[in-house]
Short mmCIF file of C-alpha atoms and ligand atoms in Angstrom, two decimals:
data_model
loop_
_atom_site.label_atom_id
_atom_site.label_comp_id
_atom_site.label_asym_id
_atom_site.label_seq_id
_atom_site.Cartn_x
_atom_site.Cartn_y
_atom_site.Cartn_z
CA UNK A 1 90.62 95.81 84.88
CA UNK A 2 91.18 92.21 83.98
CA UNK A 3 94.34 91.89 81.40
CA UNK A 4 97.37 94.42 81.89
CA UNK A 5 100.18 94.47 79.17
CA UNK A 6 103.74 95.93 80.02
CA UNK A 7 106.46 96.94 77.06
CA UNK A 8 109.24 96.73 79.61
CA UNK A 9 113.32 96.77 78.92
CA UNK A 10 115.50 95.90 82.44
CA UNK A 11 115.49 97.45 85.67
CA UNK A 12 113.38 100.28 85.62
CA UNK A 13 110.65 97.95 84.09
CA UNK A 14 110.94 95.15 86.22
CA UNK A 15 110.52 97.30 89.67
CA UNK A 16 107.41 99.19 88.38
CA UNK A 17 106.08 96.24 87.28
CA UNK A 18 106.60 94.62 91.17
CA UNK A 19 104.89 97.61 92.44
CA UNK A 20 102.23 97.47 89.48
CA UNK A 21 101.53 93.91 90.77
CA UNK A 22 101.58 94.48 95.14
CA UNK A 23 98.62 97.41 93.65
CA UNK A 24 96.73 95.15 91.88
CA UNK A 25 96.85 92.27 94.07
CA UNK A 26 94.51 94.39 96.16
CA UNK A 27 92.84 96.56 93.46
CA UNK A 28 92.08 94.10 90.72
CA UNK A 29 93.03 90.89 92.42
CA UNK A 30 91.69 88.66 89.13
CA UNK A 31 93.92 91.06 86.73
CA UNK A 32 96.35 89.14 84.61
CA UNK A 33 99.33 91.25 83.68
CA UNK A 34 101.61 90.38 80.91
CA UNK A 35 104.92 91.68 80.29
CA UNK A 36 106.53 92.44 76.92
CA UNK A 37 110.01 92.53 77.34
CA UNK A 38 112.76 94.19 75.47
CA UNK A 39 115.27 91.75 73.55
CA UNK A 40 118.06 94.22 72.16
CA UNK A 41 120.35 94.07 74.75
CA UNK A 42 120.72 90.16 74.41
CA UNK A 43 124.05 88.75 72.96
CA UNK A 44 125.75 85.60 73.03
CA UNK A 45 128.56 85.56 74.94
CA UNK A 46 131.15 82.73 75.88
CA UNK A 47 129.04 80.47 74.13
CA UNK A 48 125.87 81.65 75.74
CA UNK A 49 122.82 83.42 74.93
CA UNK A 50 122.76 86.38 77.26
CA UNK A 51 118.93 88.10 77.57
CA UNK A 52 119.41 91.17 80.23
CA UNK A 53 115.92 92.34 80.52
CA UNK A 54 114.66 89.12 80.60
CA UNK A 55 116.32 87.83 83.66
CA UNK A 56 116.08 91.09 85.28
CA UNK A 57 112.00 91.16 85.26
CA UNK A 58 112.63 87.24 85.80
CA UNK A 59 114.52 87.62 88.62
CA UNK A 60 112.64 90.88 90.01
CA UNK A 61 109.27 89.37 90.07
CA UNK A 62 110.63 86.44 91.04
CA UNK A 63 112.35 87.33 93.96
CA UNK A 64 116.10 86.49 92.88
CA UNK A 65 117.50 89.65 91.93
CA UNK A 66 120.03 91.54 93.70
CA UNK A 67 118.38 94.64 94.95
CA UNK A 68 121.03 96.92 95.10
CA UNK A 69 122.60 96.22 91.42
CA UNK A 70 118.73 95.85 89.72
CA UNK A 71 120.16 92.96 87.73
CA UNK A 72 122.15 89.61 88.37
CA UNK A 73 121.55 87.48 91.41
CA UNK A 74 121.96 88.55 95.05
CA UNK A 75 125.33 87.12 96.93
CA UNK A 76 127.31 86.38 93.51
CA UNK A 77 130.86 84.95 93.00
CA UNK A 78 132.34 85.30 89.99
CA UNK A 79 134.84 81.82 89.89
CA UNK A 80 133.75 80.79 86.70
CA UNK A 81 134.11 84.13 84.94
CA UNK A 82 137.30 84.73 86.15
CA UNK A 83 138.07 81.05 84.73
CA UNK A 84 137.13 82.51 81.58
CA UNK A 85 138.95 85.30 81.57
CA UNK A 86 142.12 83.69 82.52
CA UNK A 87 142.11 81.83 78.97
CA UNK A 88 141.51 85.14 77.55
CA UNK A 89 137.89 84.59 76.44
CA UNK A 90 134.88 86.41 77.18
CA UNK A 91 134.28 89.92 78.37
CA UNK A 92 136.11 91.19 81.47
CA UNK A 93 134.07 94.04 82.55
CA UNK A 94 131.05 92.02 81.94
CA UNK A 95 129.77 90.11 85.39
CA UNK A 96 128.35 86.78 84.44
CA UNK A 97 128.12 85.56 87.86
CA UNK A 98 128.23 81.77 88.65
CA UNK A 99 124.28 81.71 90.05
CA UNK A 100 123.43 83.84 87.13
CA UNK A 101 125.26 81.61 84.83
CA UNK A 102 123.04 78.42 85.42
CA UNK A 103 120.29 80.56 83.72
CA UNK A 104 122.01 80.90 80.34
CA UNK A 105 123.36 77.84 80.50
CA UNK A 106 120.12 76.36 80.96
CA UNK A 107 118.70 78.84 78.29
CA UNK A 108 121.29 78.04 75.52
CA UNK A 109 120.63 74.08 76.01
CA UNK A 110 117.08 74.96 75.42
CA UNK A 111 117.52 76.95 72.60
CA UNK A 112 119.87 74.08 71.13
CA UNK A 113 117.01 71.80 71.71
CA UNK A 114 114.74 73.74 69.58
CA UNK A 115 113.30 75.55 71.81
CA UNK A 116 111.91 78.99 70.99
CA UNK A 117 112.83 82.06 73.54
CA UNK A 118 109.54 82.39 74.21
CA UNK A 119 109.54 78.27 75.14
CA UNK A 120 112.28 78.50 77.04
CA UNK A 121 111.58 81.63 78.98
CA UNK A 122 108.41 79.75 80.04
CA UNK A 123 110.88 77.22 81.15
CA UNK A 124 112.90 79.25 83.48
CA UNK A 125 109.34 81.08 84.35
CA UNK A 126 108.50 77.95 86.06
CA UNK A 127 111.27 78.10 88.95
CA UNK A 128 110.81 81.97 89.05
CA UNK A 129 106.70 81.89 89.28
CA UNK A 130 106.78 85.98 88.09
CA UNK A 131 103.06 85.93 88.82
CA UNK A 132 103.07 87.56 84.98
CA UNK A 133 102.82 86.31 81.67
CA UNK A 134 106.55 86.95 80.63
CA UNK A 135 107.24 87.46 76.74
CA UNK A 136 110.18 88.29 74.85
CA UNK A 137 109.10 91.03 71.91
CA UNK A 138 110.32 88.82 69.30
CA UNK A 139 112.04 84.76 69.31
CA UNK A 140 114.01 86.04 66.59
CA UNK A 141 117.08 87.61 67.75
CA UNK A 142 117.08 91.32 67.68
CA UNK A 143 120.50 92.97 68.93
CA UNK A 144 120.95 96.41 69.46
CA UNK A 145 124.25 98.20 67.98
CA UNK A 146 125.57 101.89 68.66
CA UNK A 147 128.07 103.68 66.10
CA UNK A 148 130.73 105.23 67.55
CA UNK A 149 131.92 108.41 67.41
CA UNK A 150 134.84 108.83 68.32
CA UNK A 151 138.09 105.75 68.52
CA UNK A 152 138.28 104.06 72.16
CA UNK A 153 140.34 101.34 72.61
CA UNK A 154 140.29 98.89 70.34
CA UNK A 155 137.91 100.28 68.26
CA UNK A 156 137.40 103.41 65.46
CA UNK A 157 135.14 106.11 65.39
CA UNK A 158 132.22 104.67 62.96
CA UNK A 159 132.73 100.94 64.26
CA UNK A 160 129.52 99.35 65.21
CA UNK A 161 129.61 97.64 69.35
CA UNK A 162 126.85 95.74 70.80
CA UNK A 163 125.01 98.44 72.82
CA UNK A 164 125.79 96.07 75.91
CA UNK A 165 129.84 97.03 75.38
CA UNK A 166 128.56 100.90 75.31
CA UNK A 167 126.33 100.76 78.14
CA UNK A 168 128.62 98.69 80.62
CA UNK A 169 132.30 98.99 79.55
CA UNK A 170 132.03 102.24 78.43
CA UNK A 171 129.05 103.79 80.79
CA UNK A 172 127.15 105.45 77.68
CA UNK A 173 129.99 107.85 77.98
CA UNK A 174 131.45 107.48 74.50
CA UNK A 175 129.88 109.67 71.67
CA UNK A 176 127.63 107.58 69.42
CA UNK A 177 125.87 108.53 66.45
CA UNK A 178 122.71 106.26 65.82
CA UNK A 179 121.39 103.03 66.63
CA UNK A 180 120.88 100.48 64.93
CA UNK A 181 118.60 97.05 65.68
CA UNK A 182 120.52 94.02 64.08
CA UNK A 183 117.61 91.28 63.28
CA UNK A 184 114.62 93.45 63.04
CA UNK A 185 114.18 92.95 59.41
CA UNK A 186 113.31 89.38 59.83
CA UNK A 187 111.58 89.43 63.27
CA UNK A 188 108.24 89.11 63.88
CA UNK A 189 106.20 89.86 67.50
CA UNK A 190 106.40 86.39 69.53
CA UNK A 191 103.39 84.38 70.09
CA UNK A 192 101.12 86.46 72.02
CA UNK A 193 102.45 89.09 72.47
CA UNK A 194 100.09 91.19 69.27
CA UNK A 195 97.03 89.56 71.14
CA UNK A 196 98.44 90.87 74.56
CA UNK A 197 98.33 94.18 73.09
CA UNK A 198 95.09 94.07 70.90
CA UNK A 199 93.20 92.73 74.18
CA UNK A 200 94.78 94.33 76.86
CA UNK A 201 92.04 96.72 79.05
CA UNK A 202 95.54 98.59 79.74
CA UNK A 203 98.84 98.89 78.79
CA UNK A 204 101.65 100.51 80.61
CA UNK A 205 104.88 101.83 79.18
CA UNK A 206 107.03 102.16 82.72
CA UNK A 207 110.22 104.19 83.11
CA UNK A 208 112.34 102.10 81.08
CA UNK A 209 114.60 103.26 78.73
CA UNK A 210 112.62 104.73 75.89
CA UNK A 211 115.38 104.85 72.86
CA UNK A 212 116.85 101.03 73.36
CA UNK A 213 114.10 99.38 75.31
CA UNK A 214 110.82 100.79 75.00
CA UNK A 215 111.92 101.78 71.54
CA UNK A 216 113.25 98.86 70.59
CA UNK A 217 109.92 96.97 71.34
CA UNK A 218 108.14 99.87 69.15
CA UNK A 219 110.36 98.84 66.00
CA UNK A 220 109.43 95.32 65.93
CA UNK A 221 106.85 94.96 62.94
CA UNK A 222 103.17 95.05 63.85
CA UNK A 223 103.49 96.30 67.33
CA UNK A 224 103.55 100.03 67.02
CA UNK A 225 100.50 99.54 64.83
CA UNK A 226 98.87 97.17 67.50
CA UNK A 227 99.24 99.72 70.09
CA UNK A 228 97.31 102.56 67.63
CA UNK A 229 94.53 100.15 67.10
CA UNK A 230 93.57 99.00 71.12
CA UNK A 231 90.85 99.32 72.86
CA UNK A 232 93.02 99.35 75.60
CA UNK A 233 94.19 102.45 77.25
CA UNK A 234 97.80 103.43 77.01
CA UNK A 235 99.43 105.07 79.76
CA UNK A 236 103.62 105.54 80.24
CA UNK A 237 105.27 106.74 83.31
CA UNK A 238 108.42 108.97 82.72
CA UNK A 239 111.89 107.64 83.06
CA UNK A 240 113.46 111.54 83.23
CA UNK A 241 112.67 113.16 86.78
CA UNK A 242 113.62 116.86 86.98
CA UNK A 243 115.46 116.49 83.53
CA UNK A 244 117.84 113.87 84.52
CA UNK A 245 117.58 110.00 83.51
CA UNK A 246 116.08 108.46 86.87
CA UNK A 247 118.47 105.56 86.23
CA UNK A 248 120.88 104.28 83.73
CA UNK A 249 122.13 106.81 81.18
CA UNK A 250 118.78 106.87 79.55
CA UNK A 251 119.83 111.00 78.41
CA UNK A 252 122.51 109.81 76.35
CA UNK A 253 120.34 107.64 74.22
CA UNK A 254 117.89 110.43 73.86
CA UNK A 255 120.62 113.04 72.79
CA UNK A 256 122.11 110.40 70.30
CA UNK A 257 118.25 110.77 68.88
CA UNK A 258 117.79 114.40 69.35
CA UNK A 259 115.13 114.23 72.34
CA UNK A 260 115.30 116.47 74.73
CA UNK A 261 116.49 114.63 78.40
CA UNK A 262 112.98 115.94 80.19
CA UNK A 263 109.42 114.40 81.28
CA UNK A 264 107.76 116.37 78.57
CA UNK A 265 110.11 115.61 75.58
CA UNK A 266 110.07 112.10 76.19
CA UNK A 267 105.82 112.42 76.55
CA UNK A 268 105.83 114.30 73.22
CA UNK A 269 108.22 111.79 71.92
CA UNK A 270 105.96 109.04 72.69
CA UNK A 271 102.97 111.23 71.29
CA UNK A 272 99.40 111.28 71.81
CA UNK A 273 97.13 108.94 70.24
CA UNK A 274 94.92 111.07 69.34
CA UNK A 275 97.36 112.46 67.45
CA UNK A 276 98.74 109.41 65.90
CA UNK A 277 101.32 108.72 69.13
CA UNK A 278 100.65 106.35 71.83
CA UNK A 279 99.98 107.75 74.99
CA UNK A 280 96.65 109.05 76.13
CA UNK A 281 98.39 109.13 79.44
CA UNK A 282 101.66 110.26 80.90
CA UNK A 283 102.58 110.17 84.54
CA UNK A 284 105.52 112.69 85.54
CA UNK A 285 107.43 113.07 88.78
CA UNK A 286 106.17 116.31 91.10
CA UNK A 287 109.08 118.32 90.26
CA UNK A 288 107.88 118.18 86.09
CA UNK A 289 104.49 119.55 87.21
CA UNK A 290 105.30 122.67 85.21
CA UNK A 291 105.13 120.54 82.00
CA UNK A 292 101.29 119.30 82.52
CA UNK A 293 99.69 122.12 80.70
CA UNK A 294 102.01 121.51 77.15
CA UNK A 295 100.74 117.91 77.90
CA UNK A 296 97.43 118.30 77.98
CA UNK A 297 97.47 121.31 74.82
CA UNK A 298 99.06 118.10 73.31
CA UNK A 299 96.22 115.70 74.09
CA UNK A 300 97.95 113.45 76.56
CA UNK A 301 96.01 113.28 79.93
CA UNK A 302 98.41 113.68 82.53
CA UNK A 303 99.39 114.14 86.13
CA UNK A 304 102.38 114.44 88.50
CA UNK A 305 102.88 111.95 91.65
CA UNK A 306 106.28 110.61 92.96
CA UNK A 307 107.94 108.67 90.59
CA UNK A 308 111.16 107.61 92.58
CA UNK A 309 111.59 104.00 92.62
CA UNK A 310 112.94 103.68 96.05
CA UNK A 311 111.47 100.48 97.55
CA UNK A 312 107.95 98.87 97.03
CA UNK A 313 105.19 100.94 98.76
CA UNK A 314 106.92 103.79 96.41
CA UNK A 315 106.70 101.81 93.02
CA UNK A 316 102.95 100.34 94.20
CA UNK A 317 102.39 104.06 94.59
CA UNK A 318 103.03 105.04 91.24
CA UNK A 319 101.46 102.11 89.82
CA UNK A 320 98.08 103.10 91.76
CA UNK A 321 98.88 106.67 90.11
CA UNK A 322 98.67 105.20 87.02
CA UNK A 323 95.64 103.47 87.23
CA UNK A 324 94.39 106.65 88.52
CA UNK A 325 94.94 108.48 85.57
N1 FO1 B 1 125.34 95.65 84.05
C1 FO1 B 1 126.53 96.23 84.43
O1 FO1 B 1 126.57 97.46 84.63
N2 FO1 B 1 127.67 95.49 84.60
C2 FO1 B 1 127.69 94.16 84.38
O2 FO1 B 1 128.74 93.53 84.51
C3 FO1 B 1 126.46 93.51 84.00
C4 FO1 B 1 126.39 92.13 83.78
C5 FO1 B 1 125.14 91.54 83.50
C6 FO1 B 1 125.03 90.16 83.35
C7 FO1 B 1 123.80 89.58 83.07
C8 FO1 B 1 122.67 90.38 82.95
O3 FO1 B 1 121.47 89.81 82.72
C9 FO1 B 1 122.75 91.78 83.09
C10 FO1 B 1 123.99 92.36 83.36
N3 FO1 B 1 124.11 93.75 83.52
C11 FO1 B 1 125.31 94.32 83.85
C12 FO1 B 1 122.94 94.64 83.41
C13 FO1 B 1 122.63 95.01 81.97
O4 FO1 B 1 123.66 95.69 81.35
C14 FO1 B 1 121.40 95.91 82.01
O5 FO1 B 1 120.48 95.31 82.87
C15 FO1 B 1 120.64 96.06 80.71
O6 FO1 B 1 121.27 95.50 79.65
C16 FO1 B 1 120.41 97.53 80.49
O7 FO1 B 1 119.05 97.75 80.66
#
């Protein structure tokens, strides 16, 4: 087991992937894992280029996140924000805490350099030492956009908001009717991360998101098609436990893409390889035991361990689980 690739979006990613790497530091210790990361969410804001999943793995892996939120840094204040939002700028109900701020700051001036993401994620990678290879899926910027349904606010029922507005002002609560990925037409897979794929003894897709961050890596042009052709093996580990999104509001992004909120839709979803999917594995929680046998008739190998991502020796768990399978 020498090079592991993870597609990962934010939080859900970032903690298997910590658990991935405390079970292979004693399982594989020369395994090299790299992580594909999810660029949709990212927006510039106040000037700034904002990358969520990014900085969460970043921080995760790096031992600077705050534990309880899964994103942002730990003991935050919030001076500069509420700065901002005194002239009237910026977003409100979006946290850009002052610690957390030095990152995009130091980001942007990067990327005004000439730096590429994937150059100046490197950058910040230096402070953070992930102990992975980190990569964004693309250094062209790829934003994703949710249609409304229905008017809120300021805004009409068929308006387009950046999924971040949906997700944090409004909770994935509103009604939306389809996604859409802003940029993907002229984004191509960053350096390496086609060869992390295409060389890869195993790739994991963890519990993240599948619709806006798993899927979103999917849609960028070559990868889906780089996944089909590895050697490596492909395994994912659902985000839905007892048919209920784990975290986030991962059900109302399947619903707005009519897929089932359960550990089997989303394994179907995904699809076998054999069949012209992805997975030939797919790890589900104990209570989705029921749904191994319509797995396996679908040629996905599968089993059923704990998948709750409650601290470490949990998430190390499932990631020996995985390499199990
Ligand atoms: N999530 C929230 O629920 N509220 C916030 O105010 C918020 C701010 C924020 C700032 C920087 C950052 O990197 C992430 C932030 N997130 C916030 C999390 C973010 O919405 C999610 O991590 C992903 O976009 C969804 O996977």
């Amino acid at each position: 087991m020498r090079n592991v690739t993870v597609l990962a979006g934010g939080v859900g990613g970032a903690r298997f992937t910590r658990g991935l790497l405390a079970h292979l530091a004693t399982a594989a210790p020369d395994a090299a894992v790299t992580v594909i990361v999810n660029t949709g969410d990212d927006m510039w804001l106040d000037g700034l280029r904002i990358c969520p999943d990014l900085d969460t793995v970043m921080y995760t892996l790096g031992g600077g996140i705050n534990e309880e939120q899964g994103w942002g840094r730990p003991e935050e204040t919030r001076r500069a924000s509420s700065e901002i939002t005194a002239y009237g700028r910026g977003w409100s109900w979006f946290t850009l805490g002052d610690l957390d701020l030095a990152t995009h700051i130091v980001r942007t001036d990067l990327l005004r350099s000439g730096s590429t993401l994937s150059e100046a994620t490197e950058f910040l990678c230096r402070r953070w030492q992930p102990g992975v290879r980190l990569l964004p899926m693309s250094d062209q910027p790829v934003e994703t956009y949710v249609c409304l349904d229905e008017n809120i606010d300021e805004h009409a029922a068929g308006d387009y908001i950046h999924f971040e507005e949906w997700w944090v002002r409004y909770r994935a609560r509103v009604a939306v009717t389809r996604f859409e990925q802003r940029g993907l037409a002229n984004a191509v897979a960053a350096p390496g991360v086609l060869d992390a794929i295409q060389t890869a003894d195993l790739i994991v897709l963890p519990p993240s998101n599948p619709v806006v961050s798993i899927g979103t890596i999917l849609a960028v042009p070559g990868v889906r098609d780089a996944l089909r052709s590895t050697r490596a093996l492909v395994a994912g580990v659902s985000p839905i436990i007892g048919g209920a999104a784990v975290r986030g509001m991962a059900d109302a992004c399947l619903h707005t893409i009519g897929v089932d909120t359960s550990a089997l839709a989303v394994g179907l979803h995904y699809g076998a390889r054999s069949q012209g999917g992805l997975l030939d594995a797919w790890l589900v929680d104990e209570t989705d035991a029921a749904a191994l046998p319509a797995l396996t008739a679908a040629g996905i190998r599968s089993a059923a361990a704990p998948l709750w991502m409650t601290d470490l020796p949990a998430t190390t768990a499932m990631a020996a689980a995985v390499l199990a399978l």
